[in-house]
Amino acid sequence: MFPLTVENKHVAQLLLSTGTCPRCIFRFCGVDFHAPYKLPYKELLNELQKFLETEKDELISEVPNPPPKKIRLQELEDGIDGMDNLSQNGEGKILIIEDGSIASKNSNLNVCNVCLGILQDFCEKEFIKKVCQKVEASGFEFTNLVLSISFPPQLSVREHAAWLLVKQEMGKQSLSLERNDTVQLKEAYKWITHPLFSEELGVPIDGKSLFEVSVVFAHPETVEDCHFLRAICPDCFKPAKNKQSVFTRMAVMKALNKIKEEDFRKQFPCPPNSPKAVCSVVEIECAHGAVFVAGRYNKYSRNLPQTPWIIDGERKLDSSVEELISDHLLTVFKAESFNFSSSGREDVDVRTLGNGRPFAIELVNPHRVHFTSQEIKELQQKINNSSNKIQVRDLQLVTREAIGHMKEGEEEKTKTYSALIWTNKAIQRKDLGFLDDIKDLKIDQKTPLRVLHRRPLAVRTRIIHSMETHYVDEHHFRLYLKTQAGTYIKEFVHGDFGRTKPNICSLMDVTADILELDVESVDVDWPPALDD
């Protein structure tokens, strides 16, 4: 059943006569159900002409445009090489413009003066197949996808002009047309193309999918359509660092909402002029949202930083905990980059023992995302076999939200340490006993001198929950501490020139220093422990 009614006939005839395509005519007549938009373009045009009951010799036929200059036919690269013509009868061939962009050409169609060919050439099956070929050649794993379409901002100006034209004509019949009474271009495009993409790729379209296919359209011929708006609404077009042009879609829409109808009509034709060429596709890109891997690591070396140690552009040590773990993940997940985070950090000369320190790694734009639990176990084993400096346990895929559990523990949880301490004065066992009796000792720590270059100057109150001493000899003893997370242990021992008070030196009335330090446990119950 044809979607237009007798009441639409005058508007439909007007739009068609001024160069508007059938699907855009449906939009401005308020056709808000999907089926009519999905019909093949030629069928739509024939049905529309029949509906308008135009005599054969008066039909507004769409004749071919001369090809734009500097256009040459060639096979598309990047996954499109070697393809035959888009259809058996040779229509709808893909063109490569000199700047490398993609344009679709159907020899029987004029270009719509509103959508610039978007709803003519770029929602037909032949074009969808070309995009899908590029998606399949990208090498990404995906079980669903979100389709992101970017239209040239001047389309909004042309839509506004067409709306004003229709609104004026309907006003002559004492009818009104609000802006939201029309179907938006992007909405109609989705109605047509989403089922086609889903069918071609065999996966559903899902707005929450982490896999995004973005298609960017451009139309150089009409790029100046929206420039007049800047003179009338200059406050809407302010330069932004991350934008190449001030004429963004949002800026144009903001200006269109502000400009008076009479001012718009003075500056821009209603109806808009018919272009010579259709839009071109300047970009088809695939990207996958980040995935997150978490676990716990043990560090057994006293000559290994947690993250790359670089000072003034010079690397001090060959490797780091971060790299020994992440290099393997980058390879297996086929990711572009990563971000490493952990529940606190240890110094280069400090070991992390016990159950290890929780960590999480964000893998950016991974091409492979589906792993069985057995494959993750094998990946963990591969990491552990690659170095004797670290070991990883409880490796698992987690959500972005779950990482918050690790960060919550950085300041709120407790940590247990073991320190080998030297004293300048000779000591006996009895000199240590009083330390064992101290509970929940509050200390004030001014930002240590050794980290002042990367942490703000402040005084932080921390709690030493308990201490236990083991006598070694007259100048050495081992101290086991359970402290609030975020406590600087080395400074608690030697005092950091009085910046930490009280400290072991002041408590024992000696000069003391720390020779070895180990993290025995990080009491954060995350990530969940796994059975080996």
XYZ file of C-alpha atoms in Angstrom:
532
model
C 0.000 0.000 0.000
C 1.423 3.372 -1.012
C 2.049 5.468 2.118
C 0.976 8.887 0.828
C -2.607 10.157 0.867
C -4.521 12.639 -1.262
C -3.695 15.328 1.294
C 0.023 14.745 0.610
C -0.273 14.982 -3.166
C 0.354 18.705 -3.516
C 3.445 18.662 -1.258
C 4.769 15.512 -2.924
C 4.376 17.066 -6.391
C 6.099 20.246 -5.243
C 9.067 18.426 -3.716
C 9.497 16.068 -6.659
C 9.398 18.967 -9.111
C 12.151 20.780 -7.196
C 14.496 17.767 -7.203
C 13.688 15.886 -4.002
C 13.962 12.091 -3.950
C 10.975 9.832 -3.048
C 12.355 8.829 0.345
C 12.878 12.447 1.368
C 9.360 13.192 0.154
C 8.103 10.462 2.503
C 10.047 12.067 5.340
C 8.547 15.521 4.807
C 5.076 13.997 4.482
C 5.534 12.429 7.920
C 5.644 8.761 6.820
C 6.948 7.179 10.017
C 6.656 3.448 9.305
C 9.622 1.575 7.873
C 8.345 -0.572 5.017
C 7.991 2.080 2.262
C 11.551 3.314 2.749
C 12.947 -0.187 2.207
C 11.568 -0.601 -1.319
C 14.113 -0.366 -4.169
C 14.641 3.190 -5.312
C 13.381 2.753 -8.872
C 10.229 1.071 -7.625
C 9.633 3.952 -5.237
C 10.058 6.484 -8.013
C 7.648 4.642 -10.315
C 5.053 4.288 -7.572
C 5.353 7.965 -6.690
C 4.890 9.037 -10.289
C 1.834 6.795 -10.628
C 0.433 8.271 -7.428
C 0.813 11.784 -8.791
C -1.068 10.741 -11.961
C 1.199 12.740 -14.213
C 0.845 12.365 -17.951
C 3.635 10.362 -19.480
C 5.097 13.275 -21.426
C 5.033 15.451 -18.296
C 6.743 13.021 -15.987
C 9.640 14.484 -14.111
C 12.181 12.013 -15.327
C 15.560 11.806 -13.737
C 18.250 12.048 -16.374
C 21.869 11.215 -15.922
C 24.310 13.862 -14.763
C 27.614 14.309 -16.571
C 30.378 12.696 -14.528
C 32.346 15.130 -12.339
C 35.824 16.042 -13.509
C 38.840 14.007 -12.424
C 36.760 10.914 -11.714
C 38.030 7.578 -12.823
C 36.597 4.102 -12.434
C 38.809 1.683 -10.639
C 38.464 -1.190 -8.268
C 38.313 -0.305 -4.610
C 41.290 -1.169 -2.513
C 41.346 -2.402 1.102
C 39.016 -5.331 0.765
C 37.125 -4.179 -2.337
C 39.778 -5.121 -4.912
C 38.694 -7.567 -7.555
C 34.966 -7.000 -7.151
C 32.789 -7.032 -10.246
C 30.232 -4.354 -10.949
C 27.715 -3.907 -8.171
C 24.901 -5.393 -10.210
C 24.696 -7.610 -13.241
C 23.315 -4.861 -15.461
C 26.299 -2.628 -14.661
C 24.385 0.088 -12.794
C 25.476 1.529 -9.467
C 29.214 1.320 -10.015
C 31.603 2.578 -7.356
C 33.761 5.550 -8.281
C 37.062 6.622 -6.776
C 37.505 10.374 -6.768
C 41.041 11.726 -7.035
C 41.273 12.376 -3.282
C 40.597 8.702 -2.591
C 37.004 9.036 -1.404
C 34.239 6.678 -2.472
C 31.226 7.814 -4.450
C 28.331 5.761 -5.740
C 26.888 6.479 -9.161
C 23.627 5.270 -10.607
C 23.337 6.286 -14.219
C 19.574 6.799 -14.073
C 19.256 9.197 -11.120
C 19.423 12.900 -10.464
C 20.869 13.811 -7.104
C 18.372 14.707 -4.389
C 18.574 18.369 -3.412
C 17.932 17.509 0.254
C 19.808 14.303 1.142
C 22.488 14.745 -1.551
C 22.069 11.132 -2.633
C 22.262 9.523 0.822
C 18.800 7.975 0.501
C 19.299 7.197 -3.160
C 22.635 5.459 -3.671
C 23.948 4.742 -0.219
C 21.173 2.619 1.226
C 20.946 0.139 -1.623
C 22.225 -3.426 -1.182
C 25.191 -2.935 -3.464
C 26.680 -0.203 -1.276
C 25.941 -2.136 1.923
C 27.891 -5.099 0.538
C 30.910 -2.910 -0.122
C 30.917 -1.594 3.440
C 30.488 -5.103 4.829
C 33.428 -6.349 2.791
C 35.586 -3.732 4.450
C 34.229 -4.702 7.878
C 34.981 -8.362 7.287
C 38.473 -7.523 6.025
C 39.244 -5.490 9.167
C 40.041 -8.601 11.193
C 37.860 -7.762 14.197
C 35.937 -10.361 16.177
C 32.343 -9.292 16.828
C 28.963 -10.808 17.607
C 27.003 -7.568 17.160
C 27.755 -4.032 16.082
C 26.698 -0.420 16.347
C 26.519 1.599 13.153
C 27.727 5.191 13.404
C 26.864 7.452 10.481
C 28.285 10.956 10.033
C 26.553 13.194 7.503
C 27.892 16.500 6.152
C 26.643 19.382 8.336
C 25.214 21.195 5.303
C 22.532 18.497 5.076
C 20.918 20.105 8.117
C 20.729 23.422 6.243
C 19.117 21.759 3.230
C 16.641 19.901 5.422
C 15.749 23.182 7.098
C 15.164 24.818 3.723
C 12.948 21.960 2.544
C 10.989 22.057 5.800
C 10.353 25.790 5.419
C 9.153 25.195 1.858
C 6.713 22.457 2.899
C 5.616 24.420 5.947
C 4.787 27.416 3.734
C 2.785 25.318 1.275
C 0.862 23.583 4.031
C 0.151 26.951 5.601
C -1.678 27.923 2.423
C -4.045 25.033 3.197
C -4.373 26.151 6.848
C -2.235 23.195 7.924
C 0.807 23.300 10.198
C 4.094 21.404 10.086
C 6.408 21.344 13.083
C 10.048 20.362 12.707
C 9.532 17.127 14.626
C 6.613 16.167 12.357
C 9.168 15.154 9.732
C 11.339 12.022 9.854
C 15.008 12.755 10.436
C 17.436 11.673 7.713
C 19.533 9.551 10.044
C 16.418 7.800 11.327
C 15.242 6.898 7.831
C 18.740 5.765 6.888
C 18.822 3.415 9.863
C 15.406 1.977 9.034
C 16.658 1.045 5.586
C 20.235 -0.018 6.245
C 20.223 -1.710 9.659
C 18.384 -4.822 8.417
C 20.652 -4.954 5.364
C 23.844 -4.726 7.420
C 22.538 -7.299 9.888
C 21.617 -9.697 7.098
C 24.907 -9.277 5.242
C 27.141 -9.666 8.330
C 24.978 -12.217 10.125
C 24.943 -10.322 13.441
C 22.390 -7.997 15.080
C 22.672 -4.221 15.270
C 22.942 -3.301 18.945
C 23.302 0.245 20.215
C 25.262 -1.039 23.227
C 27.741 -3.049 21.172
C 31.453 -2.450 21.773
C 32.155 -2.954 18.059
C 31.524 0.182 16.025
C 31.423 0.617 12.277
C 31.585 4.286 11.348
C 30.803 5.656 7.902
C 31.637 9.293 7.196
C 30.042 11.107 4.267
C 31.197 14.344 2.666
C 29.961 16.591 -0.128
C 32.626 19.113 -1.183
C 30.357 20.730 -3.780
C 27.992 22.133 -1.131
C 30.435 22.621 1.731
C 29.767 26.387 1.774
C 26.004 25.955 2.255
C 26.227 26.607 5.981
C 28.819 29.404 5.937
C 26.195 32.177 5.941
C 25.072 31.021 9.382
C 28.367 32.105 10.921
C 27.749 35.723 9.947
C 24.270 35.682 11.466
C 24.989 33.529 14.555
C 28.743 33.953 15.251
C 28.426 32.756 18.855
C 27.412 29.298 17.585
C 30.676 28.757 15.727
C 33.591 28.850 18.097
C 36.871 27.060 17.280
C 37.639 23.882 19.186
C 41.039 22.225 19.464
C 39.819 18.800 18.411
C 37.686 20.002 15.481
C 39.043 20.721 12.017
C 36.161 23.060 11.189
C 33.822 25.261 13.214
C 30.950 24.038 11.037
C 30.070 20.948 13.038
C 26.622 19.423 12.920
C 25.893 20.549 16.473
C 26.984 24.124 15.724
C 24.876 24.254 12.561
C 21.818 22.876 14.376
C 22.289 25.414 17.153
C 22.373 28.236 14.601
C 19.324 26.905 12.743
C 17.387 26.909 15.999
C 18.290 30.556 16.554
C 17.947 32.070 13.085
C 14.650 33.681 12.106
C 12.791 32.133 9.193
C 12.799 35.335 7.162
C 16.556 35.744 7.658
C 17.147 32.180 6.551
C 15.058 32.631 3.388
C 17.056 35.736 2.462
C 20.310 33.808 2.660
C 19.451 30.344 1.363
C 17.122 29.146 -1.428
C 13.928 27.344 -0.487
C 13.828 24.827 -2.104
C 17.577 24.160 -2.085
C 19.412 23.973 -5.404
C 20.037 20.584 -6.986
C 23.677 19.417 -6.753
C 25.627 17.896 -9.594
C 27.173 15.004 -7.657
C 26.194 12.659 -4.862
C 27.949 12.493 -1.517
C 31.178 10.582 -1.225
C 32.240 8.218 1.536
C 35.521 9.561 2.868
C 35.937 7.085 5.704
C 34.831 3.617 6.689
C 36.392 2.643 9.984
C 35.988 -0.210 12.429
C 36.865 0.018 16.094
C 36.271 -2.105 19.167
C 35.759 -0.706 22.637
C 38.403 -1.500 25.210
C 38.418 -4.815 27.051
C 39.899 -5.259 30.500
C 42.065 -8.014 31.934
C 42.782 -8.271 35.632
C 44.857 -10.464 37.910
C 47.462 -10.371 40.663
C 51.207 -10.280 40.164
C 54.181 -11.284 42.268
C 57.470 -9.464 41.750
C 60.589 -11.377 42.788
C 63.298 -9.023 41.525
C 64.835 -6.121 43.436
C 65.896 -4.538 40.167
C 62.576 -4.226 38.338
C 60.296 -1.156 38.289
C 56.553 -1.532 38.102
C 56.347 0.751 35.055
C 59.064 1.774 32.565
C 61.740 3.786 34.378
C 62.643 6.712 32.141
C 64.391 9.870 33.335
C 64.993 12.810 30.990
C 64.192 10.590 28.035
C 66.751 7.962 29.035
C 65.638 4.465 29.966
C 67.262 3.256 33.191
C 66.253 -0.425 33.195
C 65.416 -2.800 30.353
C 61.996 -3.943 31.462
C 59.156 -3.507 33.949
C 56.307 -5.445 35.509
C 53.882 -3.623 33.228
C 55.716 -4.661 30.058
C 56.380 -8.252 31.086
C 52.617 -8.736 31.422
C 51.186 -6.384 28.803
C 53.410 -7.362 25.886
C 51.811 -10.809 25.847
C 48.288 -9.415 26.140
C 48.832 -6.956 23.294
C 49.896 -9.774 21.005
C 47.106 -12.192 21.856
C 44.293 -9.614 21.901
C 45.723 -7.878 18.810
C 45.233 -4.539 20.545
C 46.650 -1.181 19.500
C 47.801 -0.080 22.939
C 47.191 -0.587 26.658
C 46.821 1.212 29.979
C 48.166 -0.431 33.133
C 46.856 0.230 36.641
C 47.274 -1.486 39.991
C 46.350 -1.316 43.654
C 49.298 0.794 44.734
C 52.874 0.329 43.589
C 56.172 -0.888 44.972
C 59.606 0.639 44.503
C 62.075 -0.846 42.049
C 64.007 -2.586 44.892
C 60.916 -3.957 46.681
C 59.545 -7.445 46.134
C 55.835 -8.291 46.138
C 55.191 -11.707 47.660
C 52.208 -13.606 49.074
C 49.087 -13.525 46.911
C 50.475 -10.644 44.895
C 49.250 -7.181 43.988
C 45.955 -6.671 42.086
C 46.327 -5.123 38.632
C 44.160 -4.335 35.633
C 45.071 -3.685 32.019
C 42.900 -1.809 29.548
C 43.432 -3.118 26.020
C 42.605 -0.434 23.465
C 40.894 -1.362 20.185
C 41.418 -5.139 20.435
C 40.779 -7.179 17.299
C 40.330 -10.420 19.228
C 38.014 -10.383 22.236
C 36.580 -13.879 22.719
C 38.542 -16.314 24.858
C 37.678 -19.474 26.731
C 38.745 -19.844 30.350
C 41.265 -22.437 29.200
C 42.804 -19.981 26.715
C 43.170 -17.382 29.480
C 44.879 -19.985 31.681
C 47.280 -20.793 28.864
C 47.993 -17.093 28.411
C 48.754 -16.778 32.123
C 51.128 -19.720 31.896
C 52.853 -18.182 28.896
C 53.463 -14.970 30.864
C 54.823 -16.922 33.815
C 57.140 -19.018 31.640
C 58.597 -15.947 29.970
C 60.351 -14.502 33.032
C 61.554 -15.481 36.485
C 61.140 -11.910 37.693
C 57.353 -11.976 37.949
C 54.452 -14.403 38.210
C 50.783 -13.784 37.495
C 47.744 -15.455 39.027
C 43.955 -15.184 38.775
C 44.150 -13.748 35.234
C 40.627 -13.030 33.947
C 38.470 -10.777 31.805
C 36.612 -8.128 33.818
C 34.336 -5.163 33.168
C 35.330 -1.514 33.355
C 33.025 -1.102 36.348
C 34.694 -3.939 38.268
C 38.041 -2.116 38.260
C 36.521 0.283 40.757
C 36.840 -2.416 43.424
C 40.609 -2.335 43.010
C 40.814 1.446 43.269
C 38.588 1.491 46.353
C 41.177 -0.588 48.171
C 44.121 1.693 47.475
C 43.477 3.941 50.469
C 40.946 1.968 52.514
C 42.487 -1.503 52.836
C 45.535 -2.743 54.728
C 48.910 -4.011 53.561
C 51.473 -6.196 55.275
C 55.224 -5.680 54.921
C 58.454 -7.328 55.973
C 61.521 -5.084 56.413
C 65.150 -5.835 57.242
C 66.384 -2.923 59.379
C 69.889 -1.770 60.321
C 70.657 0.316 63.434
C 73.796 2.306 64.194
C 73.710 1.330 67.866
C 74.051 -2.218 69.060
C 70.689 -3.658 70.141
C 69.475 -6.610 72.135
C 66.246 -8.578 71.912
C 64.786 -6.743 74.878
C 65.187 -3.410 73.046
C 62.604 -4.514 70.478
C 59.814 -5.842 72.669
C 57.966 -2.555 73.133
C 57.397 -2.260 69.365
C 55.368 -5.487 69.437
C 52.976 -3.897 71.922
C 52.194 -0.789 69.863
C 48.761 -0.897 68.187
C 47.110 1.542 65.746
C 49.913 4.086 65.899
C 49.029 7.304 64.070
C 51.836 8.883 62.091
C 52.023 12.062 60.021
C 53.896 11.791 56.742
C 54.889 14.811 54.742
C 55.270 13.889 51.071
C 58.626 12.058 50.904
C 61.498 13.829 49.188
C 61.971 10.923 46.786
C 58.438 11.227 45.335
C 57.985 14.983 45.611
C 58.574 15.339 41.851
C 55.384 13.384 41.087
C 53.142 13.885 44.120
C 51.846 17.141 45.626
C 53.256 18.390 48.889
C 50.926 17.411 51.719
C 50.869 15.900 55.177
C 49.049 12.564 55.254
C 47.977 10.795 58.417
C 48.422 7.040 58.284
C 47.969 4.213 60.788
C 50.453 1.500 61.706
C 47.998 -1.154 62.907
C 50.545 -3.567 64.350
C 54.259 -4.449 64.428
C 56.144 -7.647 65.132
C 59.958 -7.819 65.521
C 62.423 -10.674 64.911
C 65.934 -10.140 66.287
C 68.732 -10.960 63.813
C 71.941 -9.614 65.384
C 73.116 -6.578 67.344
C 72.724 -4.273 64.351
C 69.863 -5.931 62.442
C 66.290 -6.980 63.053
C 63.315 -7.842 60.876
C 60.142 -5.843 61.310
C 56.722 -7.106 60.171
C 54.117 -4.359 59.825
C 50.420 -4.227 59.070
C 49.571 -0.709 57.903
C 46.944 1.415 56.300
C 47.267 1.406 52.524
C 49.290 4.378 51.311
C 51.826 4.327 54.130
C 55.433 5.063 53.145
C 57.306 2.275 54.952
C 60.877 3.377 54.195
C 60.141 6.826 55.590
C 58.503 5.342 58.695
C 61.777 3.539 59.363
C 64.394 6.264 58.721
C 62.194 9.320 59.302
C 62.979 11.115 56.024
C 64.824 13.939 57.828
C 61.963 14.354 60.248
C 59.249 14.502 57.596
C 57.574 11.352 59.057
C 56.704 11.517 62.773
C 56.972 9.385 64.790
C 59.334 6.891 63.155
C 61.456 3.904 64.134
C 64.476 6.145 64.746
C 62.578 8.352 67.196
C 60.796 5.444 68.854
C 64.047 3.492 69.474
C 66.360 6.520 69.842
C 68.706 5.186 67.178
C 69.674 5.927 63.619
C 67.988 3.278 61.502
C 67.721 2.470 57.845
C 65.897 -0.096 55.791
C 67.997 -2.630 53.858
C 65.298 -4.794 52.314
C 61.551 -4.431 51.982
C 58.953 -6.945 50.846
C 55.222 -6.537 50.385
C 53.778 -9.637 52.044
C 50.105 -9.007 51.240
C 47.756 -6.479 49.678
C 44.424 -7.013 51.409
C 42.099 -6.211 48.509
C 39.561 -8.960 47.723
C 39.768 -8.414 43.985
C 39.909 -9.839 41.427
C 38.168 -13.044 42.529
C 40.539 -15.921 43.169
C 40.454 -18.662 40.544
C 41.166 -22.350 40.879
C 44.473 -23.243 39.269
